[in-house]
Amino acid sequence: MTPAKLAATVLSAARAVFETRGLDVSALPETTTMERPRNPEHGDYASTLALQLGKKAGVAPRELAAALAEELSRQPGIKSVEIAGPGFLNIRLDAAAAGVLARDIVQAGEAYGHTEELAGERINLEFVSANPTGPVHIGGVRWAAVGDALSRLLRAAGATVGTEYYFNDAGSQIDRFAKSLLAGAKGEPAPEDGYGGAYIAEIAAAVVAAAPDVLKLGEAEQLETFRRVGVDLMFAEIKQSLTEFGVHFDTYFNEKDLHESGALDQALERLREQGHIFEADGATWLRTTEFGDDKDRVLRKSDGDWTYFAADCAYYLNKRRRGFDRIVIMLGADHHGYIGRMKAMAACFGDDPKVNLEILIGQLVNLVRDGQPVRMSKRAGTVVTLEDIVEAIGVDATRYALARFSSDSPIDIDIEEWTRATKDNKVYYVQYCAARTAGVARQAAELGVVRGDPASFHPELLSHEKENDLLKALGEFPDVVVRSAELREPHHVARYLEDLAGAYHRFYDNCRVTPQGDEKVTDTHRARLWLNDATRQVIVNGLGLLGVSAPERM
RNA sequence: GCGCUCGUAGCUCAGCGGAUAGAGCAACGGACUUCUAAUCCGUCGGUCGCAGGUUCGAAUCCUGCCGGGCGCGCCA
């Protein structure tokens, strides 16, 4: 009996009650959720359905609860139903009905937690998209960890997902980057507004190595060479460090391609057809105020150049034309001012900005040293990069540490502190659980405890309080995945895994899977092995969603 | 000034409109001859920023205020 099945049972019981009493069946919701009460006196699962429906149906919640309880207690697998407080239904399951879950999970394997909830949704998820003017720093690392986890979650929830890195290779930042490289190659100091840092000298040297005659060219050609080769090298480095971080993008999209393919003109035409373009002061504008933006936005400047926003418009249209119906973009809080114009832009294209475009704003990562904030600056070279942090604490610890926080809360990273406190990282609590389940399984195999035929599994033997708690935690996993995917909040998965690991550790402390001394192997041992293996499966699946490994030994 | 966001234990943070608000760290005290002690158990610790409102029920939703962060270019 999974929570989902129980919820369905509660709903059908409610339907039966409504029908026999002649109540309005349309008041019933399509789905209902089961709560896992903190207080064990409140049963294994609780439903608040009677409370929610009381008013709609015009029946006192407690009266409705009583009728529901009577109906429910006749259902197989349900041991008891109690009414509490204003109309809570506190439900207890038969140990056997609860225990079957262990076998279900083992049999489902990697599929446990995968649902079809978001089936049919075609989601484009853009994240990181750092300019190739320097290595990925800790700000970008957060989105790499969270965005990659989110893409895995969305897929697990049944969506079709395309991940995307927008690779800005056309703007003035790039020009500054090229000038900085040129200066570096000549041994000159970085220009005003340019980039400093040791990596500039390295890339500059690499450009010279790739194009030995570059410094003999005319100045324009020099710049062009440093721009082209430098961006390629820088981007290759970014891609490499992301790959080592376990993050892969389905599409690396060049801004330059938008310009060269005429996509900007097409987007402008499309917007003009929709009637949202006007000319003023020699520039071409999009009337975004029509859809709630603070001010109208320039697409083409009076000097004839496109704005960055114009490229955003073309890029959005490009994604939509590639068949994505949900464009999701993860941005740092320093870009939240873009939401208004982006939403308005989607509306100008004739889309529904609430449906087709989602902008996820994440709070920034602050670099801290000795308790004092340090301003990161590529120019000053005070940048902590993806590689720095991975080198300091490792891929798993980095990904986990970043993914377990809500994106709404800013994170302070003191790299020395993080390195020193590595052992405190929660990832090890969860990974240790994974290693323990594997260790128990090894020990079981050695002592002749085998799960055996699924038909010979005795779920009713999983009756210990800690076994029951563990089963309830295991049952939550699919809901956690769906909810995290729908809310775009991967951190719930991490928090859930910590909760699950705790339940397993307590089970481990109280219930032996393998016999000791001269004990014979019993059905209880075998039943517990199912539970052990089910736990391992869920930890493996859950860590997989976060891109974190589940070791067999630690 | 306008907009977004956050404010929960000493610190870092969870918390789906549900019952007595949780975890880790820190402090203190226990549990390894037995499946891995990177674990477990216990103690200590709270006006959920403040004030109203909606609700059977609010840390959660709404309004106002206070405080922190961020943003408000024909920059990218």
XYZ file of C-alpha atoms (C1' of nucleotides) in Angstrom:
630
model
C 0.000 0.000 0.000
C 1.699 3.140 -1.216
C 0.585 6.594 -0.096
C -0.661 7.151 -3.630
C -2.848 4.059 -3.495
C -4.091 5.020 -0.064
C -4.954 8.500 -1.312
C -6.923 6.956 -4.151
C -8.701 4.714 -1.658
C -9.605 7.696 0.500
C -10.953 9.535 -2.514
C -13.083 6.652 -3.689
C -14.386 6.216 -0.156
C -15.319 9.885 -0.184
C -17.089 9.404 -3.476
C -19.071 6.485 -2.039
C -20.053 8.543 0.985
C -21.131 11.467 -1.162
C -23.215 9.251 -3.402
C -25.046 7.460 -0.611
C -25.803 10.781 1.043
C -26.820 12.496 -2.166
C -24.128 15.165 -1.855
C -22.640 17.129 -4.741
C -19.942 14.884 -6.138
C -18.389 17.752 -8.089
C -17.084 19.134 -4.793
C -14.595 16.256 -4.683
C -11.053 17.099 -5.732
C -9.267 15.059 -8.374
C -6.443 14.171 -6.078
C -5.726 14.273 -2.402
C -2.518 13.879 -0.482
C -1.715 11.819 2.555
C 0.222 13.371 5.346
C 2.805 11.571 7.370
C 2.063 12.712 10.929
C 4.991 13.552 13.111
C 3.188 12.290 16.151
C 2.869 8.475 16.046
C -0.408 8.701 17.960
C -1.847 10.207 14.822
C -1.471 7.016 12.877
C 0.608 6.017 9.896
C -1.079 8.439 7.558
C -3.510 11.275 8.016
C -6.042 12.783 5.680
C -7.562 16.236 5.978
C -10.091 15.574 3.252
C -13.095 15.805 5.588
C -11.895 19.197 6.816
C -11.498 20.479 3.298
C -14.854 19.174 2.084
C -16.982 19.980 5.083
C -17.857 23.461 3.983
C -18.243 22.674 0.312
C -20.573 19.797 1.010
C -22.471 21.588 3.736
C -21.790 18.855 6.257
C -19.989 19.234 9.580
C -16.386 18.037 9.054
C -16.522 15.617 11.972
C -19.732 14.085 10.679
C -18.200 13.695 7.247
C -15.077 12.263 8.835
C -17.156 9.706 10.715
C -18.816 8.533 7.526
C -15.467 8.407 5.734
C -13.905 6.496 8.578
C -16.618 3.877 8.495
C -16.284 3.443 4.766
C -12.493 3.364 4.891
C -12.179 0.893 7.723
C -13.876 -1.695 5.497
C -11.086 -1.428 2.913
C -8.461 -4.145 2.783
C -5.066 -3.239 4.186
C -6.441 -0.644 6.583
C -6.173 -1.621 10.197
C -7.955 1.280 11.803
C -9.267 4.758 11.168
C -9.713 7.288 13.932
C -11.248 10.721 13.906
C -9.331 13.382 15.752
C -9.665 17.082 16.428
C -11.901 18.970 14.043
C -12.029 16.107 11.550
C -8.617 14.577 10.901
C -8.660 10.997 9.737
C -5.833 9.076 11.313
C -5.220 5.903 9.408
C -3.238 2.858 10.402
C -2.250 0.191 7.908
C -1.857 -3.528 8.425
C 1.814 -4.326 8.781
C 1.483 -6.573 5.752
C -0.104 -3.889 3.603
C 2.614 -1.434 4.581
C 5.431 -3.954 4.197
C 4.592 -4.926 0.636
C 6.091 -1.608 -0.388
C 9.585 -2.987 0.236
C 9.059 -5.628 -2.429
C 7.368 -3.178 -4.788
C 10.369 -0.869 -4.631
C 12.927 -3.601 -5.196
C 10.950 -4.846 -8.175
C 10.519 -1.349 -9.603
C 14.266 -0.738 -9.266
C 15.464 2.439 -10.935
C 11.921 3.207 -12.017
C 10.750 3.765 -8.448
C 10.110 7.475 -8.129
C 9.618 7.962 -11.856
C 6.109 9.050 -12.755
C 4.157 10.370 -15.708
C 2.958 13.423 -13.837
C 4.536 15.864 -16.287
C 4.188 13.647 -19.344
C 3.633 15.640 -22.504
C 5.375 18.759 -21.249
C 8.246 19.893 -23.409
C 10.501 21.950 -21.210
C 13.563 23.913 -22.204
C 15.755 24.540 -19.202
C 18.500 27.119 -19.490
C 21.020 27.595 -16.719
C 24.599 28.733 -16.026
C 25.021 30.509 -19.399
C 28.094 32.269 -18.039
C 29.963 34.464 -20.485
C 33.123 32.847 -21.817
C 35.253 35.669 -20.488
C 36.569 33.631 -17.588
C 36.204 30.356 -15.728
C 32.915 29.372 -14.104
C 32.964 30.850 -10.626
C 31.027 29.838 -7.542
C 27.988 31.856 -8.565
C 27.648 29.776 -11.700
C 28.443 26.577 -9.821
C 25.273 26.897 -7.818
C 23.133 26.957 -10.951
C 25.116 24.120 -12.442
C 24.303 21.946 -9.426
C 20.708 23.067 -9.004
C 19.856 23.285 -12.688
C 21.281 19.894 -13.497
C 19.380 18.356 -10.581
C 16.223 20.085 -11.751
C 16.600 18.696 -15.251
C 16.924 15.183 -13.828
C 13.893 15.752 -11.640
C 11.748 17.016 -14.477
C 12.668 13.997 -16.530
C 11.871 11.688 -13.625
C 8.478 13.345 -13.417
C 7.857 12.469 -17.034
C 8.647 15.714 -18.850
C 10.653 15.954 -22.053
C 13.555 18.219 -21.201
C 16.177 20.009 -23.224
C 18.970 21.602 -21.212
C 20.639 24.608 -22.658
C 23.662 26.845 -22.161
C 23.408 30.236 -23.843
C 26.825 31.106 -24.928
C 27.240 34.818 -25.284
C 29.974 35.341 -27.840
C 28.868 38.534 -29.494
C 28.818 41.363 -26.993
C 31.096 44.071 -25.789
C 32.164 41.920 -22.838
C 33.796 39.686 -25.373
C 35.539 42.655 -26.943
C 36.965 43.536 -23.556
C 38.037 39.965 -23.112
C 39.839 40.030 -26.471
C 41.583 43.289 -25.606
C 42.656 41.834 -22.273
C 44.115 38.798 -23.994
C 45.965 40.950 -26.463
C 47.396 43.068 -23.680
C 48.339 39.895 -21.798
C 50.137 38.482 -24.820
C 52.118 41.690 -25.182
C 52.966 41.708 -21.515
C 50.978 44.883 -20.979
C 48.686 45.490 -18.015
C 45.001 44.704 -18.420
C 43.070 47.585 -19.991
C 40.584 49.676 -18.082
C 37.274 47.701 -17.967
C 39.229 44.599 -18.922
C 39.857 41.321 -17.176
C 42.791 40.548 -14.955
C 43.610 37.301 -13.238
C 46.161 34.671 -14.059
C 43.906 32.829 -16.487
C 44.135 35.739 -18.945
C 47.884 35.215 -19.308
C 47.356 31.474 -19.738
C 44.706 31.839 -22.407
C 46.735 34.548 -24.134
C 49.741 32.250 -24.255
C 47.540 29.445 -25.576
C 46.229 31.711 -28.324
C 49.779 32.623 -29.327
C 50.684 28.938 -29.337
C 47.705 28.164 -31.567
C 48.378 31.086 -33.876
C 52.124 31.821 -33.656
C 52.035 34.752 -36.074
C 49.191 36.528 -34.412
C 51.252 39.403 -33.067
C 52.577 40.189 -36.541
C 49.073 40.891 -37.850
C 47.450 44.290 -38.037
C 45.722 45.436 -34.900
C 42.201 44.614 -36.086
C 43.253 41.121 -37.125
C 45.096 40.635 -33.865
C 42.013 41.474 -31.886
C 39.843 39.320 -34.073
C 42.183 36.365 -33.638
C 42.358 36.749 -29.887
C 38.613 37.105 -29.784
C 37.871 34.022 -31.858
C 40.567 31.697 -30.565
C 40.388 33.014 -27.021
C 36.645 32.473 -26.766
C 37.014 28.972 -28.167
C 39.707 28.110 -25.658
C 37.868 29.696 -22.770
C 34.667 27.962 -23.660
C 36.385 24.622 -24.034
C 37.730 25.118 -20.539
C 34.299 25.959 -19.166
C 32.806 22.932 -20.848
C 35.575 20.746 -19.527
C 35.111 21.838 -15.933
C 31.345 21.400 -16.199
C 31.875 17.930 -17.608
C 34.124 17.069 -14.694
C 31.375 18.397 -12.464
C 28.980 15.940 -14.094
C 26.936 18.557 -15.878
C 26.156 18.149 -19.536
C 24.000 20.369 -21.721
C 21.956 19.091 -24.616
C 22.506 22.355 -26.466
C 25.228 24.971 -26.317
C 23.659 27.873 -28.089
C 25.745 30.656 -29.634
C 24.418 34.165 -29.558
C 26.437 34.801 -32.701
C 24.306 32.273 -34.566
C 21.231 34.368 -33.859
C 22.867 37.360 -35.467
C 24.271 35.475 -38.429
C 21.108 33.547 -39.203
C 18.927 36.628 -39.372
C 16.929 35.434 -36.378
C 16.882 38.905 -34.867
C 15.311 40.413 -37.957
C 12.749 37.623 -38.033
C 11.892 38.133 -34.384
C 11.547 41.859 -34.960
C 9.250 41.219 -37.929
C 7.147 38.864 -35.891
C 6.794 41.426 -33.121
C 5.977 44.091 -35.661
C 3.227 41.894 -37.113
C 1.829 41.551 -33.624
C 1.680 45.346 -33.459
C 4.037 45.966 -30.567
C 6.892 47.765 -32.316
C 7.367 51.504 -32.593
C 10.126 53.892 -33.644
C 11.300 56.756 -31.472
C 14.458 58.841 -31.193
C 15.969 56.927 -34.072
C 15.660 53.610 -32.262
C 13.318 50.647 -32.613
C 11.316 49.826 -29.489
C 9.143 47.045 -28.133
C 6.122 48.290 -26.262
C 6.551 46.032 -23.249
C 4.647 48.425 -20.989
C 1.535 47.090 -22.681
C 2.110 43.909 -20.696
C 3.159 45.267 -17.351
C 6.821 46.160 -17.817
C 8.129 49.324 -16.146
C 9.264 50.913 -19.372
C 9.427 50.159 -23.058
C 12.590 48.475 -24.294
C 14.894 49.251 -27.164
C 15.548 46.429 -29.616
C 17.685 48.274 -32.117
C 19.697 51.245 -31.018
C 19.853 54.518 -32.901
C 23.338 53.548 -34.067
C 21.852 50.492 -35.763
C 23.208 47.899 -33.332
C 20.968 45.341 -31.715
C 20.517 45.355 -27.967
C 21.100 42.324 -25.835
C 17.361 42.242 -25.226
C 16.747 41.896 -28.955
C 18.863 38.754 -28.915
C 16.828 37.530 -25.938
C 13.679 37.935 -27.996
C 15.118 36.058 -30.934
C 16.410 33.340 -28.661
C 13.037 32.923 -27.007
C 11.337 32.634 -30.361
C 13.963 30.138 -31.461
C 13.284 27.919 -28.449
C 9.550 28.069 -29.016
C 10.017 27.138 -32.669
C 12.084 24.145 -31.649
C 8.922 22.800 -30.062
C 9.362 23.699 -26.409
C 6.176 24.917 -24.817
C 7.736 25.803 -21.502
C 10.805 27.998 -21.532
C 12.481 27.918 -18.145
C 15.437 30.188 -17.442
C 17.391 30.179 -14.220
C 18.885 33.534 -13.335
C 20.750 34.992 -10.409
C 19.014 37.541 -8.231
C 21.120 40.264 -9.819
C 19.085 39.708 -12.987
C 15.636 39.688 -11.479
C 14.918 43.043 -13.071
C 14.606 41.101 -16.346
C 11.472 39.294 -15.376
C 9.153 42.140 -16.325
C 10.552 42.663 -19.801
C 10.917 38.948 -20.500
C 7.348 38.192 -19.498
C 6.113 41.139 -21.525
C 8.178 39.979 -24.472
C 6.531 36.557 -24.370
C 3.155 38.277 -24.302
C 4.170 40.423 -27.270
C 4.824 37.233 -29.217
C 1.260 36.214 -28.437
C 2.233 33.661 -25.808
C 0.864 33.298 -22.318
C 3.711 34.468 -20.091
C 2.344 32.497 -17.165
C 2.456 29.244 -19.102
C 5.179 29.523 -21.686
C 7.914 31.381 -19.844
C 9.186 30.727 -16.385
C 12.029 32.700 -14.891
C 13.521 31.157 -11.814
C 15.423 33.592 -9.666
C 18.053 32.214 -7.347
C 19.798 34.150 -4.648
C 23.495 34.734 -5.052
C 26.459 32.941 -3.636
C 28.667 35.205 -1.561
C 32.327 34.614 -1.184
C 33.432 35.044 2.404
C 36.850 35.042 4.004
C 37.341 35.143 7.772
C 33.737 36.141 8.197
C 34.126 39.127 5.872
C 32.460 39.281 2.464
C 34.901 39.318 -0.428
C 33.825 40.872 -3.669
C 34.567 38.557 -6.536
C 36.101 40.264 -9.467
C 37.482 38.712 -12.605
C 39.452 41.882 -13.063
C 41.086 41.706 -9.654
C 41.464 37.964 -9.913
C 39.640 37.345 -6.605
C 37.512 34.626 -8.083
C 36.805 31.215 -6.651
C 36.174 28.918 -9.569
C 34.312 25.702 -10.033
C 37.641 23.926 -10.177
C 38.811 25.548 -6.946
C 35.822 24.380 -4.985
C 35.819 20.907 -6.500
C 39.483 20.578 -5.680
C 38.812 21.689 -2.121
C 35.847 19.486 -1.249
C 35.094 17.227 -4.220
C 32.325 16.899 -6.766
C 29.784 15.040 -4.631
C 30.182 17.319 -1.627
C 29.978 20.443 -3.773
C 26.924 19.360 -5.694
C 25.154 18.213 -2.584
C 26.005 21.236 -0.492
C 24.686 23.555 -3.180
C 21.603 21.528 -4.027
C 20.341 21.108 -0.478
C 19.534 24.785 0.016
C 16.475 26.516 -1.267
C 17.442 28.794 -4.149
C 15.594 31.533 -2.310
C 18.270 31.755 0.308
C 21.654 33.286 -0.323
C 24.658 31.093 0.429
C 27.898 32.250 1.970
C 30.898 30.221 0.967
C 34.050 30.498 2.965
C 36.251 28.134 1.026
C 38.615 27.505 3.939
C 35.659 26.898 6.223
C 34.043 24.537 3.736
C 37.276 22.642 3.316
C 37.766 22.332 7.038
C 34.143 21.306 7.638
C 34.085 18.797 4.818
C 33.335 15.933 7.197
C 30.224 17.746 8.383
C 28.771 17.779 4.909
C 25.369 16.126 4.933
C 26.243 14.290 1.777
C 28.238 11.864 3.875
C 25.286 11.154 6.106
C 23.277 10.106 3.069
C 26.160 8.366 1.333
C 27.003 6.507 4.501
C 23.460 5.219 4.494
C 24.003 3.976 0.944
C 27.268 2.321 1.963
C 25.623 0.729 4.991
C 22.820 -0.801 2.962
C 25.434 -2.213 0.614
C 27.465 -3.517 3.540
C 24.427 -5.187 5.058
C 23.602 -6.758 1.704
C 27.150 -8.113 1.443
C 26.988 -9.508 4.943
C 23.579 -11.047 4.238
C 24.891 -12.774 1.132
C 27.811 -14.137 3.093
C 25.573 -15.551 5.832
C 23.061 -17.047 3.449
C 20.268 -14.544 3.880
C 18.604 -14.251 0.495
C 15.451 -12.423 -0.456
C 14.281 -15.416 -2.438
C 11.098 -15.689 -4.425
C 9.000 -12.524 -4.145
C 6.022 -14.732 -3.401
C 7.710 -16.025 -0.252
C 8.204 -12.537 1.139
C 6.453 -12.018 4.492
C 5.632 -8.324 4.693
C 3.712 -8.731 7.955
C 7.002 -9.459 9.709
C 8.077 -5.863 9.179
C 6.131 -4.817 12.240
C 8.790 -3.073 14.310
C 8.217 0.633 14.909
C 11.458 1.543 13.122
C 10.560 -0.696 10.191
C 7.220 1.020 9.961
C 8.860 4.455 10.057
C 11.302 3.439 7.348
C 8.513 2.096 5.130
C 6.601 5.336 5.485
C 9.681 7.326 4.513
C 10.259 5.078 1.487
C 6.666 5.563 0.404
C 7.074 9.314 0.232
C 9.723 9.290 -2.452
C 7.522 9.498 -5.560
C 5.560 12.400 -4.097
C 8.760 14.208 -3.202
C 10.016 13.859 -6.758
C 6.814 15.152 -8.281
C 6.505 18.029 -5.856
C 10.144 19.052 -6.275
C 9.784 18.936 -10.048
C 6.592 20.969 -10.047
C 7.962 23.544 -7.640
C 11.340 23.569 -9.441
C 12.969 23.037 -6.057
C 15.503 20.202 -6.032
C 16.484 20.885 -2.433
C 13.440 18.946 -1.238
C 15.022 15.790 -2.608
C 18.166 16.327 -0.548
C 16.196 17.049 2.604
C 14.076 13.995 1.996
C 17.160 11.809 1.587
C 18.497 13.047 4.915
C 15.196 12.134 6.506
C 15.234 8.719 4.857
C 18.839 8.087 5.876
C 17.897 8.892 9.456
C 15.022 6.417 9.332
C 17.358 3.758 7.959
C 20.072 4.383 10.545
C 17.471 3.984 13.307
C 16.179 0.805 11.706
C 19.749 -0.471 11.506
C 20.253 0.238 15.172
C 17.127 -1.633 16.223
C 16.595 -4.407 13.723
C 19.163 -6.956 12.631
C 19.055 -8.062 9.037
C 21.548 -10.865 9.511
C 21.621 -13.542 12.218
C 24.212 -13.415 14.981
C 26.142 -16.321 16.429
C 24.292 -19.591 16.011
C 20.990 -18.037 15.032
C 19.176 -19.561 12.114
C 18.172 -17.481 9.146
C 14.490 -16.672 9.523
C 11.756 -15.147 7.406
C 12.219 -11.992 9.464
C 15.816 -11.701 8.278
C 14.687 -12.197 4.719
C 11.876 -9.673 5.040
C 14.335 -7.146 6.450
C 16.699 -7.765 3.567
C 13.898 -6.712 1.211
C 13.544 -3.560 3.275
C 17.302 -2.974 3.296
C 17.526 -3.375 -0.452
C 14.503 -1.171 -1.035
C 16.187 1.550 0.995
C 19.354 1.238 -1.012
C 17.352 1.564 -4.203
C 15.665 4.760 -3.062
C 18.925 6.304 -1.850
C 20.564 5.414 -5.160
C 17.654 6.838 -7.144
C 17.498 9.964 -5.016
C 21.208 10.732 -5.069
C 21.102 10.065 -8.795
C 18.595 12.894 -9.164
C 21.126 15.196 -7.559
C 24.001 13.891 -9.625
C 25.707 12.508 -6.542
C 27.226 9.030 -6.323
C 25.964 6.344 -3.958
C 29.077 4.473 -2.832
C 29.042 0.800 -1.849
C 31.783 1.320 0.707
C 33.108 4.265 2.621
C 11.348 56.443 -4.528
C 9.589 51.873 -7.297
C 10.088 46.517 -7.913
C 11.771 41.468 -6.485
C 13.362 38.611 -2.406
C 14.492 37.029 2.461
C 13.575 37.459 8.099
C 12.115 30.460 12.063
C 16.752 27.898 18.294
C 23.373 30.945 19.887
C 25.016 29.653 14.296
C 23.583 27.358 9.315
C 18.970 26.061 7.537
C 14.192 22.641 6.644
C 9.125 23.208 7.205
C 2.721 21.064 0.965
C -3.189 26.070 4.872
C -3.244 21.208 9.446
C -2.500 18.551 15.294
C 2.607 19.722 20.634
C 7.284 24.224 14.691
C 11.989 20.334 13.226
C 17.309 18.894 11.762
C 22.499 19.717 11.792
C 26.396 22.483 14.077
C 27.761 24.409 18.868
C 27.293 22.860 24.601
C 26.530 18.777 27.989
C 25.644 13.314 29.049
C 25.154 8.207 27.299
C 25.640 3.581 23.513
C 30.723 -0.294 19.755
C 33.571 -8.452 21.907
C 27.503 -8.653 17.562
C 25.238 -6.544 9.811
C 30.555 -0.120 8.943
C 30.146 4.490 15.562
C 31.001 8.995 8.809
C 25.966 5.964 13.285
C 22.366 6.000 17.299
C 19.945 7.768 22.133
C 19.232 11.737 25.711
C 19.567 17.032 27.818
C 19.678 22.254 26.741
C 17.743 25.745 23.433
C 11.616 29.431 20.030
C 7.143 36.401 21.339
C 8.359 31.774 13.627
C 10.796 40.370 12.571
C 6.197 43.580 14.289
C 0.846 44.698 13.739
C -3.707 43.731 11.578
C -6.856 40.560 8.278
C -8.884 35.865 5.795
C -9.858 30.719 7.799
C -12.719 25.522 11.674
C -7.203 26.003 11.641
C -1.637 30.672 9.645
C 5.575 30.082 10.244
C 2.761 29.181 5.538
C -2.269 33.210 2.252
C -3.534 38.984 2.087
C -2.373 44.246 3.729
C 0.771 47.671 6.266
C 5.261 48.620 8.890
C 10.535 47.448 10.441
C 15.222 45.214 9.035
C 18.883 42.686 5.413
C 20.123 41.409 0.133
C 19.436 42.560 -5.036
C 17.743 45.341 -9.195
C 15.786 49.732 -11.627
C 20.824 51.991 -19.076
C 19.628 53.176 -26.608
C 25.273 48.246 -20.915
C 26.091 43.051 -21.516
